[in-house]
Amino acid sequence: MVLFDREISLDRRIMTMIKFCVVMLVIMMSGGIATASDNHNGDKHEALCNVLGAAVSIFQNGRGGMELRRALRSAIFGSETSADISTLLAGLPVTHHNPGSRKNWCGTCTHSDSDHYPGKSIPHDLLCLCTIGTNGYPVVSDGSARQLCGRSAMDLGCGGGAAHQCNAGNGAGWSESNSGGNAKEYVEATWKTVVQTCLQKGLKLNLEQARKTLTEQLKPKDGTSPIWARGHSYGCKGEKEDICVNYDSWCDTKEYPQWLKPLKLALETADFANIEVAAAQATTGTTNGNATQVSRVRRGTDTASQITHHSQTAHQQHKTTDTDPISNLFENEDRSIPQHTLWLLFGIFLH
């Protein structure tokens, strides 16, 4: 009997040690507990990034009708005539090599620059949401967040030597007062780490999921404006609490055409049964290795049933992935363990 009790006690100790090791491993892999406040503009970036990915997916597919394709061009390229995704994957467009006042580019449509303003295109709006502001705010200096749009200070240009550090008083970042060549490197860093990632997402998204994403994001259930355009009252100048994009009442005129409204309207009447173009450009590649491969593929021979079959297959694969309990531990943008998961593990350990 005594021997039996000792064996039980030993088993309990072993199980306790195993649970302890699991908890410690999870903490080490997560890098700590991440909260929403650690990732500034995280929810806004996620929504707008998903919209860009969905727009790219539908555009590359070639379906929806000419009205939708015009709206998609405006949303993706800021122009109804541009049509080559590979140009965006190649690097920061020349139109953004000399960033102007952040307030004018991101916060208002009352200035005279009709080429750079909030709502010009989705990539432009992502630059407004995700480029660091004055002195590296909010990821360094007097900011409290560890990330901006899921990216670290290093990812967004605050690194690589003393001349590139983002500290109080050194003029780093993009703001109303710091623009032009001084701001380009930070805008370019955001393009590479944020915008191009969203573009690449669209190349892997099936048509069915892309349509669902656009419908959900462009028409919020609560009937308000999209999440990335809410609650901005400081002008989006790139200063404290001012890293944002604002579609003010002066926007949506013929001088400042917006991408959002035309895309929303075109989506309502889009015809996805037929392809409007004989060929669409399919682009695959990676942005971090500067390797981009572009190929031309014929779309005219695809039938609606083939597209549906591919969508269903991809949807089933996506569903299988979502049910993986291990991969679902890592759902935060910064790959950290969600806080509720850690509390669950601690509960198991203390049981």
Coordinates of C-alpha atoms in Angstrom, one line a residue:
M1 CA 0.0 0.0 0.0
V2 CA 2.8 2.4 0.9
L3 CA 4.6 1.6 -2.3
F4 CA 1.4 2.2 -4.3
D5 CA 1.0 5.7 -2.6
R6 CA 4.6 6.6 -3.4
E7 CA 4.0 5.7 -7.1
I8 CA 0.9 7.9 -7.2
S9 CA 2.9 10.7 -5.6
L10 CA 5.7 10.3 -8.1
D11 CA 3.2 10.3 -11.0
R12 CA 1.7 13.5 -9.8
R13 CA 5.1 15.2 -9.5
I14 CA 6.0 14.1 -13.0
M15 CA 2.7 15.5 -14.4
T16 CA 3.2 18.8 -12.5
M17 CA 6.6 19.1 -14.0
I18 CA 5.3 18.4 -17.5
K19 CA 2.6 21.1 -17.1
F20 CA 5.1 23.5 -15.8
C21 CA 7.4 22.9 -18.8
V22 CA 4.5 23.4 -21.2
V23 CA 3.5 26.7 -19.6
M24 CA 7.1 28.0 -19.7
L25 CA 7.5 26.8 -23.3
V26 CA 4.4 28.7 -24.4
I27 CA 5.5 31.9 -22.6
M28 CA 9.0 31.6 -24.3
M29 CA 7.4 31.1 -27.7
S30 CA 5.0 34.0 -27.3
G31 CA 7.5 36.5 -26.1
G32 CA 5.1 37.5 -23.4
I33 CA 1.4 38.5 -23.3
A34 CA 0.3 40.8 -26.1
T35 CA -2.7 43.0 -25.7
A36 CA -4.6 45.2 -28.2
S37 CA -2.8 48.3 -26.9
D38 CA 0.6 46.8 -27.8
N39 CA -0.4 46.9 -31.5
H40 CA -1.4 50.4 -32.5
N41 CA -3.9 50.5 -35.3
G42 CA -3.9 46.7 -35.3
D43 CA -7.6 46.2 -36.0
K44 CA -7.8 49.0 -38.5
H45 CA -4.8 47.6 -40.4
E46 CA -6.1 44.1 -40.4
A47 CA -9.4 45.2 -41.9
L48 CA -7.9 47.4 -44.6
C49 CA -5.2 44.9 -45.4
N50 CA -7.9 42.2 -45.9
V51 CA -9.8 44.6 -48.3
L52 CA -6.7 45.1 -50.4
G53 CA -6.0 41.4 -50.5
A54 CA -9.6 40.7 -51.6
A55 CA -9.5 43.5 -54.2
V56 CA -6.3 42.0 -55.7
S57 CA -7.8 38.5 -55.8
I58 CA -10.9 39.6 -57.7
F59 CA -8.9 41.9 -60.0
Q60 CA -6.5 39.1 -60.9
N61 CA -9.4 36.7 -61.4
G62 CA -10.8 38.9 -64.2
R63 CA -14.5 38.5 -63.2
G64 CA -17.1 41.0 -62.1
G65 CA -17.7 43.2 -65.1
M66 CA -16.0 46.4 -66.4
E67 CA -17.6 48.7 -63.8
L68 CA -16.1 46.6 -61.0
R69 CA -12.7 46.4 -62.7
R70 CA -12.6 50.2 -63.0
A71 CA -13.4 50.5 -59.3
L72 CA -10.7 47.9 -58.4
R73 CA -8.1 49.7 -60.5
S74 CA -8.8 52.9 -58.5
A75 CA -8.7 51.0 -55.2
I76 CA -5.5 49.2 -55.9
F77 CA -3.6 51.6 -58.1
G78 CA -5.3 55.0 -57.5
S79 CA -6.0 55.2 -61.3
E80 CA -8.6 53.6 -63.6
T81 CA -5.9 52.9 -66.2
S82 CA -3.2 51.1 -64.3
A83 CA -3.4 47.3 -64.3
D84 CA -0.1 45.7 -63.3
I85 CA 0.2 44.3 -59.8
S86 CA 3.9 43.6 -60.3
T87 CA 4.7 47.3 -60.4
L88 CA 3.4 47.6 -56.8
L89 CA 5.4 44.5 -55.7
A90 CA 8.6 46.0 -57.2
G91 CA 8.8 48.7 -54.6
L92 CA 7.5 52.1 -53.4
P93 CA 5.9 53.9 -56.4
V94 CA 7.6 57.0 -57.7
T95 CA 4.4 59.0 -56.8
H96 CA 5.4 58.5 -53.1
H97 CA 9.1 59.1 -53.3
N98 CA 8.7 62.7 -52.0
P99 CA 6.1 62.5 -49.2
G100 CA 4.2 65.7 -48.6
S101 CA 2.6 67.0 -45.4
R102 CA 1.1 64.1 -43.6
K103 CA -2.0 66.2 -42.7
N104 CA -2.6 66.9 -46.4
W105 CA -1.9 63.4 -47.6
C106 CA -3.8 61.6 -44.8
G107 CA -6.2 64.0 -43.1
T108 CA -8.0 66.3 -45.4
C109 CA -9.0 67.0 -49.0
T110 CA -8.9 70.8 -48.7
H111 CA -5.4 71.3 -50.2
S112 CA -4.5 71.7 -53.9
D113 CA -2.7 68.4 -54.4
S114 CA -5.2 66.2 -56.2
D115 CA -2.7 63.3 -56.6
H116 CA -2.1 62.7 -52.9
Y117 CA -5.0 62.7 -50.4
P118 CA -6.9 60.4 -48.1
G119 CA -9.0 57.9 -50.1
K120 CA -6.7 58.0 -53.2
S121 CA -6.1 54.2 -53.0
I122 CA -6.0 51.4 -50.5
P123 CA -2.1 51.3 -50.5
H124 CA -2.0 55.0 -49.9
D125 CA -4.4 54.8 -47.0
L126 CA -2.3 51.9 -45.5
L127 CA 0.7 54.2 -45.6
C128 CA -1.2 56.7 -43.6
L129 CA -2.3 54.1 -41.0
C130 CA 1.0 52.3 -40.7
T131 CA 4.0 54.7 -41.2
I132 CA 5.6 55.9 -37.9
G133 CA 5.0 59.5 -36.9
T134 CA 7.0 62.1 -35.1
N135 CA 10.1 60.7 -33.4
G136 CA 8.9 57.2 -34.2
Y137 CA 5.6 57.4 -32.5
P138 CA 3.9 55.2 -31.3
V139 CA 6.5 52.4 -31.3
V140 CA 9.3 54.4 -29.8
S141 CA 9.9 57.8 -28.1
D142 CA 6.8 58.7 -26.1
G143 CA 4.6 56.0 -27.5
S144 CA 3.4 53.0 -25.5
A145 CA 2.8 50.4 -28.2
R146 CA 5.3 47.7 -29.2
Q147 CA 4.0 47.5 -32.7
L148 CA 2.3 49.6 -35.3
C149 CA 0.1 47.6 -37.7
G150 CA 1.7 44.4 -36.5
R151 CA 5.2 45.6 -37.2
S152 CA 8.1 46.5 -34.9
A153 CA 10.1 49.8 -34.9
M154 CA 12.9 48.0 -36.7
D155 CA 10.5 46.8 -39.4
L156 CA 9.2 50.4 -39.9
G157 CA 12.6 52.0 -40.4
C158 CA 13.8 52.7 -36.9
G159 CA 17.1 50.8 -37.0
G160 CA 20.4 50.4 -38.9
G161 CA 22.6 52.8 -37.0
A162 CA 22.4 56.0 -35.0
A163 CA 21.3 58.1 -38.0
H164 CA 18.2 56.0 -38.4
Q165 CA 17.2 55.7 -34.8
C166 CA 13.8 57.1 -33.8
N167 CA 14.2 59.1 -30.6
A168 CA 12.9 62.3 -29.3
G169 CA 14.2 65.3 -31.2
N170 CA 16.0 63.6 -34.1
G171 CA 13.3 64.3 -36.7
A172 CA 12.5 60.7 -37.5
G173 CA 9.2 59.5 -39.0
W174 CA 6.6 61.1 -41.3
S175 CA 4.5 64.0 -40.0
E176 CA 3.1 67.4 -40.9
S177 CA 6.5 69.0 -40.0
N178 CA 8.8 66.2 -41.3
S179 CA 8.2 65.3 -44.9
G180 CA 10.1 65.0 -48.2
G181 CA 13.3 63.1 -48.3
N182 CA 13.5 62.9 -44.5
A183 CA 10.3 60.9 -44.5
K184 CA 10.8 58.8 -47.5
E185 CA 12.8 56.0 -45.8
Y186 CA 10.0 55.4 -43.3
V187 CA 7.2 55.5 -45.9
E188 CA 9.3 53.0 -48.0
A189 CA 9.8 50.7 -45.0
T190 CA 6.0 50.6 -44.5
W191 CA 5.5 49.9 -48.1
K192 CA 7.8 46.9 -48.0
T193 CA 6.7 45.4 -44.7
V194 CA 3.0 46.3 -44.7
V195 CA 1.6 47.2 -48.1
Q196 CA 3.4 44.5 -50.1
T197 CA 2.4 41.9 -47.5
C198 CA -1.3 42.7 -48.1
L199 CA -0.8 42.6 -51.9
Q200 CA 0.8 39.2 -51.6
K201 CA -2.2 38.0 -49.5
G202 CA -4.5 38.7 -52.4
L203 CA -2.5 36.4 -54.7
K204 CA -3.4 33.5 -52.5
L205 CA -7.0 34.2 -51.8
N206 CA -9.8 32.4 -53.7
L207 CA -12.6 34.3 -55.4
E208 CA -15.4 33.2 -53.0
Q209 CA -13.5 34.3 -49.9
A210 CA -12.5 37.6 -51.5
R211 CA -16.1 38.5 -52.3
K212 CA -17.2 37.7 -48.8
T213 CA -14.4 39.8 -47.3
L214 CA -15.2 42.8 -49.4
T215 CA -18.9 42.6 -48.6
E216 CA -18.2 42.3 -44.8
Q217 CA -15.6 45.1 -44.6
L218 CA -17.2 47.6 -46.9
K219 CA -20.6 47.3 -45.4
P220 CA -20.2 47.0 -41.6
K221 CA -23.2 45.4 -39.8
D222 CA -23.6 48.3 -37.5
G223 CA -24.1 50.6 -40.5
T224 CA -21.3 53.0 -39.6
S225 CA -18.2 53.9 -41.6
P226 CA -15.4 51.3 -42.0
I227 CA -13.3 50.7 -38.9
W228 CA -10.1 52.2 -40.4
A229 CA -11.8 55.5 -41.0
R230 CA -13.5 56.1 -37.6
G231 CA -12.8 58.5 -34.7
H232 CA -10.2 60.8 -36.1
S233 CA -10.4 64.4 -34.9
Y234 CA -6.8 65.6 -34.8
G235 CA -6.1 65.8 -38.6
C236 CA -4.0 62.7 -38.9
K237 CA -0.8 64.7 -38.8
G238 CA 1.5 62.0 -37.6
E239 CA 1.7 63.2 -34.0
K240 CA 0.3 61.8 -30.7
E241 CA -2.9 59.9 -31.2
D242 CA -2.7 61.0 -34.8
I243 CA -1.6 58.0 -36.9
C244 CA -4.6 57.6 -39.1
V245 CA -6.5 58.2 -42.3
N246 CA -9.5 60.5 -42.3
Y247 CA -12.1 60.9 -45.1
D248 CA -13.3 64.3 -44.3
S249 CA -16.4 66.0 -45.8
W250 CA -14.4 67.7 -48.5
C251 CA -13.4 64.3 -50.0
D252 CA -15.4 62.5 -52.7
T253 CA -15.6 65.4 -55.0
K254 CA -14.5 65.3 -58.7
E255 CA -11.1 66.8 -57.6
Y256 CA -10.6 64.1 -55.0
P257 CA -12.2 60.9 -56.2
Q258 CA -12.4 58.2 -53.6
W259 CA -11.9 54.4 -54.0
L260 CA -14.3 53.3 -51.3
K261 CA -17.7 54.4 -52.6
P262 CA -17.3 53.4 -56.2
L263 CA -16.0 50.0 -55.1
K264 CA -18.9 49.5 -52.8
L265 CA -21.5 50.4 -55.5
A266 CA -19.8 48.3 -58.2
L267 CA -19.7 45.3 -56.0
E268 CA -23.5 45.4 -55.6
T269 CA -24.1 45.1 -59.3
A270 CA -21.0 43.0 -60.3
D271 CA -21.6 40.0 -62.6
F272 CA -19.2 37.2 -61.6
A273 CA -20.5 34.7 -64.2
N274 CA -18.4 35.9 -67.1
I275 CA -14.9 37.1 -67.6
E276 CA -14.6 40.5 -69.2
V277 CA -11.0 40.1 -70.3
A278 CA -9.3 37.4 -72.4
A279 CA -6.3 37.3 -70.1
A280 CA -5.5 38.6 -66.6
Q281 CA -2.1 38.9 -65.1
A282 CA -1.1 36.4 -62.4
T283 CA 1.7 37.5 -60.1
T284 CA 3.5 35.4 -57.6
G285 CA 6.6 36.1 -55.6
T286 CA 8.1 37.3 -52.4
T287 CA 8.8 40.8 -51.2
N288 CA 11.4 40.1 -48.6
G289 CA 13.8 38.4 -50.9
N290 CA 13.2 40.9 -53.8
A291 CA 12.2 38.0 -55.9
T292 CA 9.1 38.6 -58.0
Q293 CA 8.0 36.3 -60.7
V294 CA 5.3 37.4 -63.1
S295 CA 3.5 35.2 -65.6
R296 CA 0.7 35.6 -68.1
V297 CA -2.1 33.0 -67.8
R298 CA -5.2 32.7 -69.9
R299 CA -8.4 33.2 -68.1
G300 CA -10.9 33.0 -71.1
T301 CA -11.1 29.3 -71.0
D302 CA -12.1 29.0 -67.4
T303 CA -15.8 28.2 -66.8
A304 CA -17.9 29.2 -63.9
S305 CA -18.1 25.6 -62.7
Q306 CA -14.3 25.4 -62.7
I307 CA -14.0 28.6 -60.6
T308 CA -16.6 27.3 -58.2
H309 CA -14.8 24.0 -57.8
H310 CA -11.5 25.7 -57.1
S311 CA -13.2 28.0 -54.6
Q312 CA -14.8 25.1 -52.8
T313 CA -11.5 23.2 -52.7
A314 CA -9.6 26.2 -51.3
H315 CA -12.4 26.8 -48.8
Q316 CA -12.2 23.2 -47.6
Q317 CA -8.4 23.5 -47.2
H318 CA -8.9 26.8 -45.3
K319 CA -11.5 25.1 -43.0
T320 CA -9.1 22.2 -42.3
T321 CA -6.4 24.6 -41.3
D322 CA -8.7 26.6 -39.0
T323 CA -9.6 23.5 -37.0
D324 CA -5.9 22.8 -36.2
P325 CA -5.7 23.4 -32.4
I326 CA -2.0 24.0 -32.5
S327 CA -1.9 26.6 -35.3
N328 CA -4.9 28.4 -33.7
L329 CA -2.8 29.2 -30.7
F330 CA -1.0 31.8 -32.9
E331 CA -3.7 34.1 -34.0
N332 CA -2.3 37.5 -33.1
E333 CA -0.6 39.5 -35.8
D334 CA 2.7 39.6 -34.0
R335 CA 2.6 35.8 -33.6
S336 CA 2.3 36.1 -29.8
I337 CA 0.0 33.9 -27.7
P338 CA -3.4 35.4 -27.0
Q339 CA -3.9 36.3 -23.3
H340 CA -6.9 33.9 -22.9
T341 CA -4.8 31.0 -24.1
L342 CA -2.1 31.7 -21.4
W343 CA -4.7 31.9 -18.6
L344 CA -6.1 28.5 -19.8
L345 CA -2.6 27.0 -19.6
F346 CA -2.0 28.4 -16.1
G347 CA -5.4 26.9 -15.1
I348 CA -4.3 23.5 -16.3
F349 CA -1.0 23.8 -14.4
L350 CA -2.7 24.8 -11.1
H351 CA -5.4 22.1 -11.4

